[in-house]
Coordinates of C-alpha atoms in Angstrom, one line a residue:
X5 CA -0.1 0.0 0.0
X6 CA 0.9 3.4 -0.8
X7 CA -1.0 6.1 1.3
X8 CA 0.1 10.0 0.3
X9 CA 3.7 8.8 -1.2
X10 CA 5.2 8.9 2.2
X11 CA 4.7 5.4 3.6
X12 CA 4.9 2.1 2.1
X13 CA 3.8 -1.6 3.5
X14 CA 3.6 -5.0 2.9
X15 CA 1.9 -7.8 4.7
X16 CA 2.6 -11.6 4.0
X17 CA 1.0 -14.0 6.0
X18 CA -0.1 -18.0 6.1
X19 CA -3.9 -18.3 5.8
X20 CA -4.5 -22.0 6.8
X21 CA -1.6 -24.5 7.4
X22 CA -2.2 -27.8 9.3
X23 CA -2.1 -31.3 9.6
X24 CA -5.0 -33.7 10.0
X25 CA -5.7 -37.1 11.1
X26 CA -8.8 -39.6 10.5
X27 CA -9.9 -42.4 11.9
X28 CA -13.6 -44.0 11.2
X29 CA -15.5 -41.3 12.5
X30 CA -13.3 -39.4 13.6
X31 CA -10.8 -36.5 12.3
X32 CA -8.6 -34.3 13.9
X33 CA -7.0 -31.0 12.7
X34 CA -4.1 -28.9 14.3
X35 CA -2.3 -26.3 12.8
X36 CA -2.9 -22.3 11.9
X37 CA -6.1 -21.7 10.2
X38 CA -10.1 -20.3 10.0
X39 CA -12.5 -22.1 11.7
X40 CA -16.1 -21.0 10.5
X41 CA -19.0 -21.2 12.7
X42 CA -22.9 -19.9 12.0
X43 CA -24.9 -19.6 9.1
X44 CA -25.5 -16.2 7.8
X45 CA -23.8 -14.0 5.0
X46 CA -21.3 -11.6 6.7
X47 CA -22.4 -10.8 10.0
X48 CA -23.1 -14.5 11.7
X49 CA -22.9 -13.9 15.7
X50 CA -21.7 -16.8 16.3
X51 CA -19.0 -16.9 13.6
X52 CA -16.0 -16.1 17.1
X53 CA -13.3 -18.5 16.6
X54 CA -11.2 -15.8 14.2
X55 CA -10.5 -12.0 15.1
X56 CA -11.3 -9.7 11.9
X57 CA -9.0 -7.5 9.7
X58 CA -12.0 -4.3 10.2
X59 CA -10.8 -2.6 6.5
X60 CA -10.9 -6.0 5.1
X61 CA -14.2 -6.4 6.1
X62 CA -15.2 -3.3 4.6
X63 CA -13.8 -3.7 1.5
X64 CA -13.7 -8.0 0.8
X65 CA -15.7 -9.6 3.3
X66 CA -15.5 -11.7 6.2
X67 CA -14.2 -14.7 4.5
X68 CA -11.0 -12.5 3.5
X69 CA -11.1 -10.4 7.0
X70 CA -11.1 -13.5 9.0
X71 CA -7.5 -13.6 10.8
X72 CA -5.9 -17.2 11.2
X73 CA -5.5 -18.6 14.1
X74 CA -3.7 -21.5 16.2
X75 CA -6.0 -24.1 17.1
X76 CA -6.9 -27.7 17.9
X77 CA -10.3 -29.1 16.3
X78 CA -11.6 -32.3 17.0
X79 CA -15.2 -33.7 15.3
X80 CA -16.9 -37.0 15.7
X81 CA -19.4 -37.8 13.2
X82 CA -21.9 -39.4 14.7
X83 CA -24.0 -40.5 11.6
X84 CA -24.9 -39.0 8.9
X85 CA -27.4 -36.8 10.8
X86 CA -25.7 -35.3 13.9
X87 CA -21.7 -34.4 14.1
X88 CA -20.2 -33.2 17.1
X89 CA -17.3 -30.5 17.0
X90 CA -14.9 -29.6 19.5
X91 CA -12.1 -27.0 19.2
X92 CA -9.3 -25.5 21.4
X93 CA -7.6 -22.2 20.9
X94 CA -4.5 -22.5 22.7
X95 CA -3.1 -18.8 21.5
X96 CA -5.2 -15.4 21.6
X97 CA -4.2 -13.1 18.6
X98 CA -6.2 -9.5 18.3
X99 CA -8.2 -8.1 15.6
X100 CA -6.9 -5.4 13.8
X101 CA -8.1 -2.4 11.9
X102 CA -5.9 -2.4 9.0
X103 CA -3.5 -5.2 8.6
X104 CA -0.9 -2.9 6.5
X105 CA 0.3 0.1 8.6
X106 CA -1.8 0.9 11.3
X107 CA -0.4 4.9 11.4
X108 CA -1.0 5.4 8.4
X109 CA -4.1 3.9 7.7
X110 CA -7.7 5.9 7.2
X111 CA -9.4 3.3 9.6
X112 CA -6.7 5.5 12.5
X113 CA -8.1 6.1 16.2
X114 CA -5.0 7.5 17.1
X115 CA -5.5 10.4 14.4
X116 CA -9.3 10.4 15.0
X117 CA -9.0 10.9 19.0
X118 CA -10.1 13.9 20.6
X119 CA -7.5 14.8 23.6
X120 CA -8.3 18.1 25.6
X121 CA -5.7 21.2 25.1
X122 CA -2.9 20.7 26.8
X123 CA -2.2 16.8 26.3
X124 CA -0.5 15.1 24.0
X125 CA -1.4 11.6 22.2
X126 CA 1.2 9.0 22.2
X127 CA 1.1 7.2 19.0
X128 CA -0.2 3.2 18.4
X129 CA -2.4 2.2 21.3
X130 CA -1.7 0.2 24.8
X131 CA -2.8 -3.6 24.4
X132 CA -4.4 -5.4 27.1
X133 CA -5.1 -8.9 26.6
X134 CA -4.6 -11.9 28.1
X135 CA -1.2 -14.0 29.0
X136 CA -0.3 -17.3 27.4
X137 CA -1.3 -19.8 30.9
X138 CA -3.8 -22.3 30.5
X139 CA -6.1 -19.7 32.2
X140 CA -6.0 -17.7 28.9
X141 CA -7.1 -20.6 26.5
X142 CA -10.2 -20.6 25.0
X143 CA -12.4 -23.0 23.0
X144 CA -15.8 -24.1 22.8
X145 CA -18.1 -26.9 21.2
X146 CA -20.5 -27.0 18.2
X147 CA -23.1 -30.2 17.6
X148 CA -24.8 -30.0 14.0
X149 CA -27.5 -32.0 12.7
X150 CA -30.2 -32.3 10.4
X151 CA -34.3 -32.5 11.2
X152 CA -36.3 -33.5 7.9
X153 CA -35.2 -30.5 5.5
X154 CA -33.7 -28.4 8.2
X155 CA -29.8 -28.0 8.8
X156 CA -29.3 -26.7 12.2
X157 CA -26.7 -26.6 15.4
X158 CA -25.9 -25.4 18.8
X159 CA -22.9 -23.9 20.0
X160 CA -20.6 -22.7 22.9
X161 CA -18.0 -20.7 23.0
X162 CA -15.4 -19.0 25.1
X163 CA -13.0 -17.0 24.0
X164 CA -11.5 -13.3 24.6
X165 CA -12.8 -10.1 22.4
X166 CA -10.6 -9.8 19.1
X167 CA -11.5 -6.5 18.9
X168 CA -12.0 -5.2 22.3
X169 CA -13.0 -1.8 24.1
X170 CA -10.9 1.0 23.8
X171 CA -10.2 3.9 26.4
X172 CA -8.0 6.5 27.0
X173 CA -5.7 7.2 30.3
X174 CA -3.8 10.3 30.8
X175 CA -0.5 9.9 32.7
X176 CA 2.4 12.2 33.9
X177 CA 5.6 11.9 31.8
X178 CA 8.4 12.0 34.3
X179 CA 10.7 13.4 31.7
X180 CA 8.5 16.3 30.4
X181 CA 6.3 16.8 33.5
X182 CA 3.4 17.2 31.0
X183 CA 0.4 14.8 30.8
X184 CA 0.9 12.3 28.2
X185 CA -2.6 10.9 26.7
X186 CA -2.9 6.8 25.8
X187 CA -5.3 4.8 24.2
X188 CA -5.7 1.9 25.5
X189 CA -7.4 -1.4 24.4
X190 CA -8.5 -4.1 26.6
X191 CA -9.6 -7.5 25.7
X192 CA -11.6 -9.2 27.9
X193 CA -13.3 -12.9 28.0
X194 CA -16.6 -13.8 26.9
X195 CA -19.2 -16.8 26.8
X196 CA -21.5 -17.5 24.1
X197 CA -24.3 -19.2 23.9
X198 CA -25.9 -19.9 20.0
X199 CA -27.9 -21.5 17.7
X200 CA -28.3 -21.5 13.8
X201 CA -31.0 -23.3 11.4
X202 CA -30.9 -23.7 7.6
X203 CA -33.3 -24.8 4.6
X204 CA -34.5 -24.5 1.2
X205 CA -38.0 -23.4 0.2
X206 CA -38.1 -23.9 -3.6
X207 CA -34.9 -21.8 -5.0
X208 CA -35.2 -19.9 -2.2
X209 CA -32.1 -21.0 0.9
X210 CA -33.5 -19.4 4.4
X211 CA -31.0 -19.0 7.1
X212 CA -31.8 -18.0 11.1
X213 CA -29.2 -17.8 13.3
X214 CA -28.7 -16.4 17.5
X215 CA -26.3 -15.9 19.5
X216 CA -26.2 -15.2 23.4
X217 CA -23.1 -13.5 25.1
X218 CA -24.4 -14.0 28.5
X219 CA -20.4 -12.4 29.6
X220 CA -19.1 -9.7 27.9
X221 CA -17.9 -7.0 29.4
X222 CA -17.9 -3.0 28.0
X223 CA -16.1 0.0 28.8
X224 CA -17.5 2.1 31.5
X225 CA -18.5 5.8 30.9
X226 CA -16.0 7.2 33.6
X227 CA -13.5 5.4 31.1
X228 CA -14.2 8.5 29.0
X229 CA -13.0 11.1 32.1
X230 CA -10.1 12.3 30.8
X231 CA -7.1 11.4 33.3
X232 CA -9.0 8.0 34.2
X233 CA -7.7 4.5 33.5
X234 CA -9.9 2.5 31.2
X235 CA -12.3 1.0 33.2
X236 CA -14.8 -2.7 32.6
X237 CA -18.2 -3.4 33.8
X238 CA -20.0 -6.7 33.4
X239 CA -22.6 -7.0 30.7
X240 CA -24.3 -9.4 28.3
X241 CA -25.2 -9.0 24.6
X242 CA -27.5 -11.2 22.0
X243 CA -27.8 -10.9 18.6
X244 CA -30.6 -12.3 16.3
X245 CA -30.7 -12.3 12.6
X246 CA -32.5 -13.7 9.3
X247 CA -31.1 -14.1 6.0
X248 CA -32.0 -15.6 2.5
X249 CA -30.4 -16.3 -0.9
X250 CA -31.1 -17.7 -4.6
X251 CA -29.9 -17.6 -7.7
X252 CA -30.7 -15.7 -10.8
X253 CA -29.1 -17.3 -13.9
X254 CA -25.2 -15.9 -13.0
X255 CA -26.0 -13.9 -10.0
X256 CA -26.9 -14.8 -6.7
X257 CA -28.9 -12.7 -4.5
X258 CA -28.7 -12.3 -0.8
X259 CA -30.1 -10.4 1.8
X260 CA -28.8 -10.4 5.6
X261 CA -30.3 -8.4 9.0
X262 CA -29.5 -8.4 12.2
X263 CA -31.1 -7.1 15.5
X264 CA -28.0 -6.6 18.4
X265 CA -29.1 -6.1 22.3
X266 CA -26.6 -5.0 24.9
X267 CA -26.7 -3.8 28.4
X268 CA -24.7 -3.7 31.8
X269 CA -26.7 -3.6 35.0
X270 CA -24.2 -1.4 36.8
X271 CA -24.4 1.2 34.1
X272 CA -28.0 1.4 32.3
X273 CA -26.9 4.2 30.3
X274 CA -24.6 1.5 28.3
X275 CA -27.7 -0.5 27.0
X276 CA -28.2 -0.1 23.3
X277 CA -30.1 -1.5 20.7
X278 CA -28.8 -1.8 16.9
X279 CA -30.0 -3.0 13.6

């Protein structure tokens, strides 16, 4: 990418690299790559294993935006109509706002930040995320089945927000004596339970998907006051969506909508609903 003739950057990464072993009804895959959950196009609420590149998501879609993670996945095909899947992600990877040089990206939080007069803003943003111990392992399970003409699945996953709440922290600079501001991104743990269905009616494919985040963290309004460190409050969120698609000759037409609701009992002002 050449941005303004002053910054040149490039990115080279592996998207999928794994080994797989199969025996009878069991297959195990271990390596580095992308694991897709959910059925809705572009806005699948239960697709939480891989973090996203926000810029790539807007330009090229969700399939291109998924960032690979280290994983171990085991699947058991109990029958033609029942499959059970378990996933473990031992190492956290954060999402990005731009895979290339973020400091020159049009999706740049630092450039867009509004800080009080007299406070210098430090470059970049400080990351506060999980460590590399057993307590910081993410994982979940999914059960898929077919009931008549309906494919359905139920899933549960416990992981960490790839793009987490971002707050502002102001501290005194021991050298200059001035006040320096820093954007701080926190990657708290979440717990998700969800389900999805899909069926066909003539040329139409119809889908539905829900995800309840029974454990989630939001940025407290107290964190928006200069001088305060980012403070998280516990909350919950819920996503429910429906979609369709069909072929029209060489064209494919699809549509999806999702209703998102989030709230925190300790701070009612954080409650919001989006479509």
